[in-house]
Amino acid sequence: MNLAVSIALSHLLSRRRQTLVSLAGIGLGVAFFLAVSALMRGSEQDFMRRLVDNSAHITVYDEFRLAKPQAAELAAAHGAVEIHGVKPETEVRGIRQYKQKLDFVSRLPGLRVAPVLLGQAIFTFAGKDLGAAINGVEPDLMKNVSTIDQYFVSGSLASLHSDPDGIIIGTGLADKFRAKLGDKISVTSPTGLVRVMKIVALFRTGTASYDEGQTFIILKRAQTLLGRPNVANRFILKLDDPARAPVVAGQIERALGYKSQSWQEASEDIMNLVKIRNIIMYSVVAATLIVAAFGIYNVISTVVLEKTRDIAILKSIGFHARDIRLIFLIEGAVLGLVGSVLGTGLGLALMAGLARVEVKSPFITTQAFLPIYWGWDQMALAAGFAMGSALIAAYLPARKGGRVRPVDILRGAA
Amino acid sequence: MSTVLRTEALTRVLPGDVPTTLVENIDLEIARGEFVAIMGPSGSGKSSLLYLLGLLDMPSAGRVWLDDTLTTGLSEDHLAHIRLERIGFVFQFHFLLEEFSALDNVMLPMRKLARLEEDEARDKASELLRTFDLAEQMHKRPSQMSGGQRQRVAVARALANDPQLILADEPSGSLDTHASANVRDILHDLARNQNRAVVAVTHDPTFAQAADRRIFLVDGQLQPPERAATLFEVSVRR
């Protein structure tokens, strides 16, 4: 065995209790680091997965980000033209010639797209009036871009095929009306048209506002009901790789001119929140490891103090200052390494324990557990941080040990 | 006789508000095969002189040659290497590593010098211990041995890398008469039969009697030979 290593180990083994205490410090630090990080990252992933799954990756709106340039501005391209009193042009809302545009988008690689006509309507049942949104959809395309199919209590999107006057509503709205599957409900559009539609399916997502405020009917039916024949005002897209959403959204917006919003843009505030949460978490868990590093500093300082005689003898034999420093740095590294290994083991046990904790959510009917992230990168991070702080903690006393002048010690002892 | 160690006007002053002169103006020559005792009252600078000779301390003025190499002014690392290769130390309080067995303690300088393979070093160390009658103690730790045994392990360790110069600081200071005589005989033998230079600081006249030459220090000053002889006579009679 290497000389410095064997001396370092002999020091650690001769002070078993202190060594164990500082190992426990590092080990617990790493374990808590892992457990907290696994839980936070797990819940973040779970949350992001829900966010990404439940929201459209890209939504194309029938809006423009910039107002159309005025003729006067176009005429003097580089002039300083200011025009007052311009009224917005009256235009038919909706994506123009949506079928060609849908065709164009659906030919882009790695994505699925569905058209939607979104409008408002008043629903009347048993003397009660409630407003809700109407989503005119094509069930076969819609089920590719939405997770709504997972949330049906009875029926499915395809149920719309069975009855052209069918409507799908959430359990929230149904509860308010005390309506059941198969009940007929009258729908009044903003244009004054009234239709009686039959509830063919019920869904429950767990988000109250969605369950009370969204309904689905066949696109064709929505177009007649809302008086907008051959029009859709949204494209909903899902990508195979959600991370590419901003790029693809830009591509579509450049081609079509319509505002295309990626999910990242739509939920920017949430992403920022997640970032802040991560910063808070990592500062807290890093603090536990820094505290543990003080334990290492303590044990190695004590060893240096206790072993000044040994240091003097080693130096008189011919050891260099750097040999002495190396011995104590190895002690720090060994403590950091063994502590990290023990801590990782304990951390994995904690994570396994946490993963078995059941969460009872009022909205989720299925059995759910605390989400845990099992990635190796956080273990590398915890171990790396532990090793780093152990080495820094060891370096200070090691440097002091290297500076011991044998003559000072020999004079004192003689 | 070839000179191993030579000093010229060696002076060591401890700096401070009131500078303390430890040794002053020492001119010394020590030859191969010579056993020299440094004597003198407590605080006369015996140990300080030994540390200077052993390159553990650096002189404030004057120079030290070891085997015709001028060592004064060399870097600390360079001096450490010279100590490792050419000087063996024995101290009053044996100074063994407590966690290591006798064998491991003796192997320490060899492993540091790394000129021998591990098993060669082990053979050589056990051979050394055997010559000092420590075959039984080889795998014991210092705390399991007697003072005399520990001091012999320390001597064996000093010899690990075959140094020409052995420096001993009160090697028998903490030993009983029998163990003390034993260590003295060993050091004597190292000079006489193995042709090494041995310099030992001692205040024990019986120990000094075995030496080929006795040097007397008073207040950091080397005493002339006639004066040294008188002082030695006095110390023996006392």
XYZ file of C-alpha atoms in Angstrom:
652
model
C 0.000 0.000 0.000
C 1.133 3.525 -0.643
C 3.022 4.986 2.301
C 0.954 8.162 2.652
C -2.270 6.159 2.414
C -1.188 3.710 5.098
C -0.200 6.520 7.459
C -3.479 8.331 6.761
C -5.507 5.189 7.444
C -3.584 4.501 10.645
C -4.520 7.983 11.875
C -8.185 7.509 11.086
C -8.300 4.032 12.598
C -6.606 5.196 15.780
C -9.363 7.729 16.352
C -12.263 5.477 15.621
C -14.975 7.376 17.444
C -14.205 10.753 15.934
C -13.824 9.166 12.527
C -17.222 7.517 12.848
C -18.855 10.743 13.968
C -17.495 12.685 11.016
C -18.405 9.830 8.663
C -21.926 9.926 10.070
C -21.991 13.680 9.442
C -20.994 13.338 5.805
C -23.146 10.238 5.345
C -26.273 11.862 6.751
C -25.556 15.005 4.748
C -25.303 13.031 1.519
C -28.359 10.946 2.408
C -30.541 13.978 3.113
C -29.178 15.722 0.060
C -30.234 12.715 -2.007
C -33.617 12.246 -0.369
C -34.580 15.901 -0.653
C -33.201 16.235 -4.150
C -34.930 13.033 -5.278
C -38.233 14.215 -3.878
C -37.950 17.726 -5.273
C -36.765 16.613 -8.687
C -39.316 13.805 -8.698
C -42.167 16.157 -7.955
C -40.789 18.641 -10.469
C -40.691 15.970 -13.150
C -44.118 14.744 -12.184
C -45.416 18.278 -12.322
C -43.732 19.012 -15.639
C -44.974 15.758 -17.076
C -48.520 16.677 -16.077
C -48.012 20.163 -17.428
C -46.573 18.951 -20.710
C -49.058 16.115 -21.080
C -52.164 18.038 -20.177
C -51.415 21.166 -22.086
C -50.918 21.531 -25.789
C -47.248 21.649 -26.716
C -48.028 24.357 -29.224
C -51.254 26.267 -29.691
C -51.821 28.201 -32.910
C -54.273 31.089 -32.304
C -56.276 33.081 -34.809
C -54.379 36.175 -33.741
C -51.379 38.137 -34.914
C -48.659 39.317 -32.634
C -48.153 42.521 -34.612
C -50.757 44.812 -36.127
C -50.833 44.850 -39.907
C -48.680 47.625 -41.388
C -50.676 50.551 -42.752
C -50.489 51.467 -46.423
C -48.800 54.786 -45.625
C -46.108 52.969 -43.645
C -45.510 50.572 -46.498
C -45.276 53.433 -48.988
C -42.525 55.142 -46.994
C -40.611 52.127 -45.826
C -37.851 54.101 -44.143
C -39.823 57.227 -43.351
C -40.941 58.406 -39.951
C -44.671 58.018 -40.491
C -47.114 58.420 -37.635
C -50.749 57.744 -38.276
C -53.507 58.747 -35.902
C -56.997 57.424 -35.514
C -56.471 54.041 -37.115
C -59.283 51.623 -36.282
C -58.620 47.896 -36.423
C -59.843 46.304 -39.593
C -63.055 44.355 -39.208
C -62.104 40.844 -40.076
C -63.631 37.453 -39.759
C -62.132 35.799 -36.705
C -60.711 32.348 -37.106
C -57.873 30.821 -39.009
C -58.481 31.503 -42.671
C -58.553 28.525 -44.949
C -57.739 26.397 -41.980
C -57.809 23.147 -43.919
C -54.815 24.049 -46.089
C -52.960 25.375 -43.110
C -53.779 22.293 -41.081
C -52.517 20.251 -43.981
C -49.261 22.226 -44.016
C -48.706 21.852 -40.267
C -49.526 18.154 -40.212
C -46.821 17.548 -42.815
C -44.113 18.860 -40.499
C -42.182 15.947 -38.975
C -42.556 14.711 -35.400
C -45.908 16.228 -34.509
C -49.641 15.672 -34.441
C -52.182 18.415 -34.871
C -55.930 18.881 -34.417
C -58.197 21.837 -35.267
C -60.533 23.284 -32.668
C -63.285 25.852 -32.869
C -63.626 27.399 -29.472
C -66.656 29.467 -28.548
C -68.952 30.319 -25.685
C -72.502 29.195 -25.070
C -75.200 29.209 -22.437
C -76.370 25.837 -21.216
C -79.855 25.405 -19.845
C -81.111 22.383 -17.942
C -83.924 22.014 -15.448
C -84.437 25.766 -15.241
C -80.764 26.516 -14.567
C -78.527 28.599 -16.886
C -74.755 28.266 -16.899
C -72.103 29.566 -19.287
C -69.321 27.331 -20.550
C -66.900 26.993 -23.410
C -67.672 24.856 -26.396
C -64.830 23.044 -28.080
C -65.692 21.937 -31.574
C -63.344 19.012 -32.231
C -62.664 16.177 -34.620
C -62.565 13.277 -32.168
C -60.104 11.162 -34.167
C -57.560 13.979 -34.424
C -58.250 15.325 -30.949
C -57.433 12.117 -29.164
C -53.882 12.290 -30.621
C -53.170 15.697 -29.136
C -55.022 15.639 -25.837
C -54.950 13.536 -22.712
C -58.642 14.149 -22.178
C -59.378 10.549 -23.211
C -57.706 9.340 -19.966
C -60.143 11.273 -17.845
C -63.463 9.919 -19.044
C -65.768 8.679 -16.317
C -68.076 7.239 -18.940
C -67.890 7.185 -22.708
C -64.994 8.668 -24.688
C -64.288 11.238 -27.365
C -65.426 8.695 -29.929
C -68.892 8.755 -28.374
C -69.420 11.966 -30.345
C -69.503 9.875 -33.513
C -72.499 7.914 -32.330
C -74.742 10.953 -32.057
C -74.246 14.073 -34.162
C -76.085 16.029 -31.477
C -73.994 14.555 -28.705
C -72.106 16.677 -26.199
C -69.392 15.804 -23.714
C -69.324 17.708 -20.444
C -67.279 17.530 -17.249
C -68.581 16.073 -14.023
C -68.320 19.519 -12.458
C -70.878 20.971 -14.850
C -73.016 17.819 -14.640
C -73.059 18.053 -10.844
C -74.166 21.681 -10.993
C -77.034 20.771 -13.283
C -77.615 17.463 -11.501
C -77.602 16.068 -15.018
C -76.716 12.479 -15.870
C -75.442 10.644 -18.905
C -78.133 10.586 -21.595
C -79.883 13.719 -20.332
C -80.760 16.347 -22.921
C -79.439 19.820 -22.365
C -80.202 22.932 -24.388
C -77.347 25.001 -25.726
C -77.759 28.684 -26.707
C -75.087 30.211 -28.887
C -74.086 33.910 -28.925
C -75.848 34.200 -32.278
C -79.094 33.149 -30.609
C -79.281 29.662 -32.043
C -80.643 27.059 -29.653
C -80.004 23.354 -29.888
C -80.877 20.460 -27.665
C -77.926 18.137 -27.214
C -77.568 14.820 -25.481
C -74.836 14.123 -22.938
C -72.918 11.178 -24.456
C -69.849 11.141 -22.198
C -68.572 12.587 -18.915
C -64.989 13.446 -17.956
C -63.273 14.361 -14.728
C -59.743 15.813 -14.865
C -59.598 16.912 -11.230
C -59.178 20.561 -12.157
C -62.496 22.108 -11.103
C -62.438 25.027 -13.520
C -61.881 22.669 -16.445
C -64.538 20.192 -15.351
C -67.091 22.959 -14.949
C -66.128 25.118 -17.888
C -65.280 22.972 -20.907
C -67.533 20.973 -23.200
C -66.886 19.111 -26.442
C -68.996 18.697 -29.540
C -68.296 17.713 -33.135
C -66.480 20.458 -35.071
C -69.090 20.594 -37.809
C -71.849 21.041 -35.239
C -69.894 23.779 -33.504
C -69.411 25.628 -36.770
C -73.161 25.741 -37.424
C -74.034 26.451 -33.815
C -71.599 29.334 -33.579
C -72.416 30.585 -37.077
C -68.842 30.119 -38.320
C -69.042 27.613 -41.163
C -65.706 26.149 -42.301
C -63.741 27.914 -39.630
C -61.417 26.742 -36.841
C -59.752 29.179 -34.474
C -57.148 26.987 -32.784
C -54.681 24.352 -33.789
C -53.569 22.134 -30.965
C -50.224 20.394 -31.446
C -48.365 17.641 -29.667
C -44.723 16.995 -30.437
C -42.800 13.772 -30.049
C -40.144 15.854 -28.285
C -41.781 18.576 -26.172
C -38.438 20.321 -25.725
C -38.486 21.303 -29.408
C -41.751 23.210 -28.999
C -40.270 26.749 -29.106
C -38.386 25.974 -32.335
C -41.346 24.384 -34.081
C -43.674 27.158 -32.850
C -41.376 29.751 -34.422
C -41.295 27.782 -37.650
C -45.093 27.614 -37.806
C -45.542 31.245 -36.911
C -43.155 32.326 -39.656
C -44.989 30.196 -42.208
C -48.594 30.955 -41.243
C -48.315 34.373 -39.650
C -50.624 33.330 -36.813
C -49.492 33.499 -33.229
C -48.049 30.119 -32.244
C -47.342 29.674 -28.582
C -45.171 26.901 -27.179
C -45.992 25.431 -23.788
C -42.753 26.879 -22.432
C -43.897 30.368 -23.418
C -47.381 29.780 -22.059
C -46.100 28.600 -18.673
C -43.030 30.801 -18.315
C -44.060 31.903 -14.820
C -44.305 28.298 -13.657
C -40.891 27.500 -15.121
C -39.423 30.415 -13.209
C -41.084 29.178 -10.064
C -39.518 25.761 -10.563
C -36.119 27.366 -11.043
C -36.428 29.357 -7.810
C -37.593 26.257 -5.980
C -34.493 24.392 -7.178
C -32.189 27.172 -6.049
C -33.760 27.147 -2.595
C -33.557 23.380 -2.349
C -29.930 23.116 -3.417
C -28.823 25.873 -1.054
C -30.486 24.121 1.853
C -29.099 20.670 1.127
C -25.663 22.083 0.304
C -25.719 23.749 3.722
C -26.110 20.356 5.417
C -23.000 19.131 3.599
C -21.058 22.240 4.537
C -21.974 21.629 8.156
C -20.747 18.058 7.735
C -17.482 19.414 6.314
C -16.865 21.172 9.614
C -16.889 17.731 11.214
C -14.107 16.666 8.858
C -12.188 19.853 9.527
C -12.524 19.132 13.211
C -11.296 15.551 13.105
C -8.327 16.319 10.854
C -7.359 19.380 12.878
C -7.350 17.213 15.983
C -5.240 14.581 14.279
C -2.742 17.218 13.097
C -2.548 18.628 16.603
C -2.162 15.220 18.205
C 0.349 13.998 15.676
C 2.739 16.947 15.626
C 5.341 14.611 17.123
C 4.781 12.160 14.285
C 4.940 14.975 11.759
C 8.221 16.127 13.293
C 9.655 12.629 13.134
C 8.512 12.099 9.550
C 10.020 15.401 8.514
C 13.295 14.667 10.296
C 13.434 11.319 8.499
C 13.155 13.237 5.232
C 9.461 13.667 4.426
C 8.676 16.866 2.529
C 5.995 19.322 3.530
C 3.946 18.116 0.573
C 4.181 14.499 1.768
C 2.718 15.587 5.096
C -0.030 17.605 3.392
C -0.831 14.633 1.200
C -1.317 12.398 4.249
C -3.969 14.697 5.713
C -5.609 15.354 2.364
C -5.918 11.603 1.915
C -7.610 11.454 5.310
C -10.130 14.033 4.124
C -10.625 12.200 0.840
C -11.135 8.874 2.605
C -13.697 10.424 4.963
C -15.432 12.096 2.026
C -15.420 8.931 -0.070
C -16.546 6.496 2.617
C -19.090 9.051 3.841
C -20.439 9.475 0.323
C -20.748 5.725 -0.198
C -22.514 5.222 3.149
C -24.625 8.309 2.511
C -25.629 7.131 -0.947
C -26.695 3.791 0.492
C -28.692 5.462 3.234
C -30.060 7.998 0.749
C -31.271 5.222 -1.556
C -32.962 3.565 1.407
C -34.630 6.862 2.319
C -35.714 7.348 -1.282
C -37.157 3.824 -1.412
C -38.999 4.592 1.827
C -40.362 7.872 0.487
C -41.406 6.220 -2.754
C -43.747 4.014 -0.728
C -45.505 6.913 0.920
C -48.975 7.098 -0.532
C -50.414 10.472 -1.384
C -54.155 10.822 -1.159
C -55.257 13.452 -3.602
C -58.910 14.471 -3.604
C -58.874 14.580 -7.388
C -57.024 11.435 -8.243
C -58.932 8.224 -7.920
C -55.992 5.967 -8.704
C -53.379 5.044 -6.102
C -50.580 7.626 -6.095
C -47.167 7.655 -4.399
C -44.662 10.410 -3.715
C -42.829 10.965 -6.984
C -39.121 10.142 -6.638
C -36.393 10.923 -9.119
C -33.892 8.060 -9.340
C -31.283 9.652 -11.637
C -27.598 8.968 -10.957
C -26.690 12.596 -11.662
C -27.940 13.769 -8.270
C -25.867 11.039 -6.589
C -22.803 12.229 -8.474
C -23.665 15.770 -7.436
C -24.089 14.829 -3.763
C -20.914 12.720 -3.700
C -18.973 15.322 -5.642
C -20.057 18.076 -3.327
C -19.242 15.943 -0.284
C -15.791 15.104 -1.672
C -15.137 18.725 -2.550
C -16.061 20.039 0.857
C -14.149 17.203 2.550
C -10.990 18.084 0.620
C -11.328 21.780 1.370
C -11.974 20.995 5.028
C -8.891 18.765 5.079
C -6.676 21.188 3.213
C -6.562 23.808 5.958
C -5.226 21.517 8.717
C -3.099 19.687 6.121
C -1.353 22.909 5.242
C -0.781 23.569 8.917
C 0.661 20.089 9.304
C 2.987 20.644 6.367
C 4.320 23.767 8.023
C 5.346 22.047 11.264
C 9.067 22.618 11.863
C 10.557 19.499 13.402
C 13.081 21.537 15.411
C 10.307 23.367 17.256
C 8.749 20.081 18.315
C 12.065 18.387 19.172
C 13.143 21.366 21.283
C 9.868 21.232 23.158
C 10.128 17.494 23.803
C 13.796 17.385 24.789
C 40.205 9.254 7.553
C 37.715 10.923 5.270
C 35.644 13.771 6.571
C 31.888 13.245 6.602
C 30.786 16.453 8.204
C 32.461 19.833 8.401
C 31.227 23.132 9.781
C 32.656 26.581 9.511
C 31.807 29.382 11.951
C 28.391 27.874 12.561
C 26.099 30.265 14.430
C 22.431 30.035 15.245
C 20.573 32.941 16.765
C 16.873 32.699 17.609
C 15.362 35.963 16.461
C 13.006 37.810 18.762
C 12.742 40.927 20.908
C 15.777 39.658 22.781
C 17.709 37.502 20.269
C 19.021 34.311 21.865
C 22.301 32.859 20.686
C 22.043 29.085 20.697
C 25.445 28.225 19.266
C 28.218 30.498 18.154
C 31.145 30.169 15.813
C 31.438 26.401 15.776
C 34.207 24.877 13.642
C 33.949 21.128 13.602
C 35.106 18.184 11.554
C 33.798 14.691 11.946
C 35.359 11.760 10.127
C 34.059 8.421 8.984
C 34.352 5.755 11.693
C 34.397 8.312 14.454
C 32.140 8.242 17.529
C 31.850 11.772 18.907
C 30.034 12.775 22.087
C 28.740 16.326 22.496
C 28.606 17.248 26.166
C 27.802 20.298 28.162
C 25.436 21.639 30.817
C 21.700 21.962 30.076
C 20.981 24.874 27.800
C 24.537 24.974 26.473
C 23.280 24.414 22.908
C 24.125 20.707 22.488
C 20.833 19.775 20.860
C 20.767 22.964 18.801
C 24.169 22.077 17.388
C 22.946 18.564 16.596
C 19.888 19.910 14.715
C 22.197 22.153 12.693
C 24.480 19.226 11.903
C 21.447 17.157 10.929
C 20.142 19.880 8.570
C 16.931 20.067 10.599
C 17.660 23.679 11.390
C 19.285 26.338 9.266
C 22.212 28.336 10.614
C 21.995 32.109 11.001
C 25.612 32.276 9.860
C 28.348 29.854 8.895
C 28.242 26.791 6.713
C 27.811 23.025 6.867
C 29.318 20.549 4.407
C 28.132 17.006 4.232
C 30.433 14.774 2.152
C 31.871 17.867 0.479
C 28.393 19.080 -0.446
C 27.728 22.563 0.824
C 24.265 22.194 2.340
C 23.817 25.730 3.564
C 21.345 27.587 1.391
C 19.716 24.527 -0.147
C 15.908 24.394 -0.297
C 13.962 22.700 2.466
C 12.886 19.898 0.126
C 16.468 19.328 -0.973
C 17.613 19.162 2.654
C 14.790 16.716 3.415
C 16.053 14.473 0.661
C 19.625 14.633 1.980
C 18.360 13.698 5.451
C 16.429 10.783 4.000
C 19.428 9.445 2.103
C 22.425 10.216 4.272
C 21.483 10.972 7.871
C 19.934 8.779 10.548
C 18.399 10.279 13.685
C 17.892 8.777 17.124
C 16.082 10.902 19.692
C 15.726 10.719 23.439
C 12.056 9.855 23.299
C 12.271 7.106 20.679
C 9.684 8.906 18.481
C 8.213 5.865 16.806
C 4.845 5.984 15.072
C 2.469 4.482 17.617
C 0.101 2.933 15.081
C 2.865 1.097 13.242
C 4.646 -2.126 14.205
C 8.392 -2.131 14.832
C 8.929 -3.560 11.350
C 6.762 -0.888 9.695
C 8.562 1.833 11.618
C 11.935 0.612 10.367
C 10.595 0.323 6.820
C 9.304 3.896 6.865
C 12.474 5.623 5.527
C 13.001 2.863 2.962
C 9.484 3.200 1.642
C 9.902 6.948 1.447
C 13.179 6.634 -0.475
C 11.535 3.915 -2.611
C 14.798 2.480 -3.829
C 13.939 -1.036 -2.710
C 10.989 -3.199 -3.614
C 8.483 -3.693 -0.809
C 9.650 -7.230 -0.010
C 13.340 -6.285 -0.232
C 12.669 -3.483 2.243
C 10.824 -5.905 4.503
C 13.761 -8.343 4.426
C 16.248 -5.610 5.156
C 14.170 -4.181 8.007
C 13.713 -7.556 9.664
C 17.433 -8.223 9.253
C 18.200 -4.935 11.025
C 15.779 -5.719 13.827
C 17.307 -9.180 14.209
C 20.805 -7.727 14.631
C 19.449 -5.624 17.471
C 17.903 -8.671 19.087
C 14.366 -7.613 18.267
C 13.243 -10.651 16.277
C 10.471 -11.306 18.788
C 9.323 -7.696 18.791
C 9.092 -7.299 15.032
C 5.300 -7.194 14.824
C 4.679 -5.498 18.141
C 3.634 -1.916 18.432
C 5.839 0.574 20.321
C 3.432 0.602 23.277
C 3.970 -3.152 23.734
C 7.755 -2.829 24.027
C 10.172 -1.741 26.764
C 12.027 1.572 26.574
C 15.286 -0.127 25.589
C 13.579 -2.128 22.871
C 11.903 0.963 21.483
C 15.204 2.817 21.401
C 16.810 -0.057 19.506
C 13.941 0.042 17.001
C 14.662 3.764 16.624
C 18.339 2.998 15.952
C 17.340 0.361 13.412
C 15.105 2.925 11.729
C 17.962 5.448 11.658
C 20.026 2.842 9.789
C 17.279 1.957 7.312
C 18.756 3.801 4.328
C 22.407 3.104 5.246
C 23.361 6.658 6.195
C 27.035 7.505 6.762
C 26.062 9.873 9.542
C 24.106 8.897 12.667
C 22.973 11.712 14.939
C 21.647 10.859 18.391
C 20.086 13.269 20.871
C 20.372 11.867 24.408
C 19.794 8.337 23.089
C 20.094 6.869 26.573
C 18.441 9.748 28.379
C 15.256 7.887 29.249
C 16.748 4.428 29.644
C 17.963 2.406 32.635
C 21.654 1.552 33.044
C 21.487 -1.777 31.266
C 19.495 -0.542 28.259
C 21.655 2.551 28.131
C 24.850 0.473 27.935
C 23.254 -1.608 25.213
C 22.425 1.402 23.044
C 25.890 2.840 23.675
C 27.528 -0.376 22.520
C 25.409 -0.415 19.406
C 26.360 3.169 18.485
C 29.996 2.404 19.248
C 29.840 -0.610 17.003
C 28.302 1.433 14.178
C 31.305 3.739 14.215
C 34.037 1.187 14.868
C 32.947 -1.745 12.757
C 30.685 -0.224 10.145
C 32.754 2.880 9.527
C 29.944 5.327 10.022
C 30.228 8.679 11.753
C 28.220 8.775 14.977
C 27.535 12.007 16.846
C 25.649 11.742 20.116
C 24.538 14.459 22.499
C 24.735 13.207 26.065
C 25.130 14.413 29.610
C 25.986 10.924 30.823
C 29.780 10.682 31.378
C 29.710 6.881 31.250
C 28.137 7.103 27.850
C 30.611 9.746 26.716
C 33.519 7.638 27.907
C 32.839 5.160 25.122
C 33.252 7.888 22.512
C 36.460 8.444 20.537
C 36.217 12.161 21.046
C 34.329 14.430 23.387
C 33.236 17.933 22.516
C 32.231 20.361 25.230
C 29.806 23.227 24.744
C 29.388 26.001 27.273
C 26.933 28.786 26.465
C 26.922 27.808 22.827
C 30.692 28.005 22.508
C 32.949 25.116 21.637
C 35.565 24.609 24.382
C 39.216 24.048 23.415
C 40.439 20.399 23.787
C 42.403 20.926 27.071
C 39.458 22.650 28.690
C 37.158 19.909 27.378
C 39.323 17.250 28.987
C 39.198 19.029 32.340
C 35.451 19.485 32.127
C 35.015 15.805 31.315
C 37.146 14.800 34.298
C 34.961 16.962 36.494
C 31.770 15.437 35.168
C 33.085 11.889 35.684
C 34.102 12.552 39.309
C 30.768 14.129 40.141
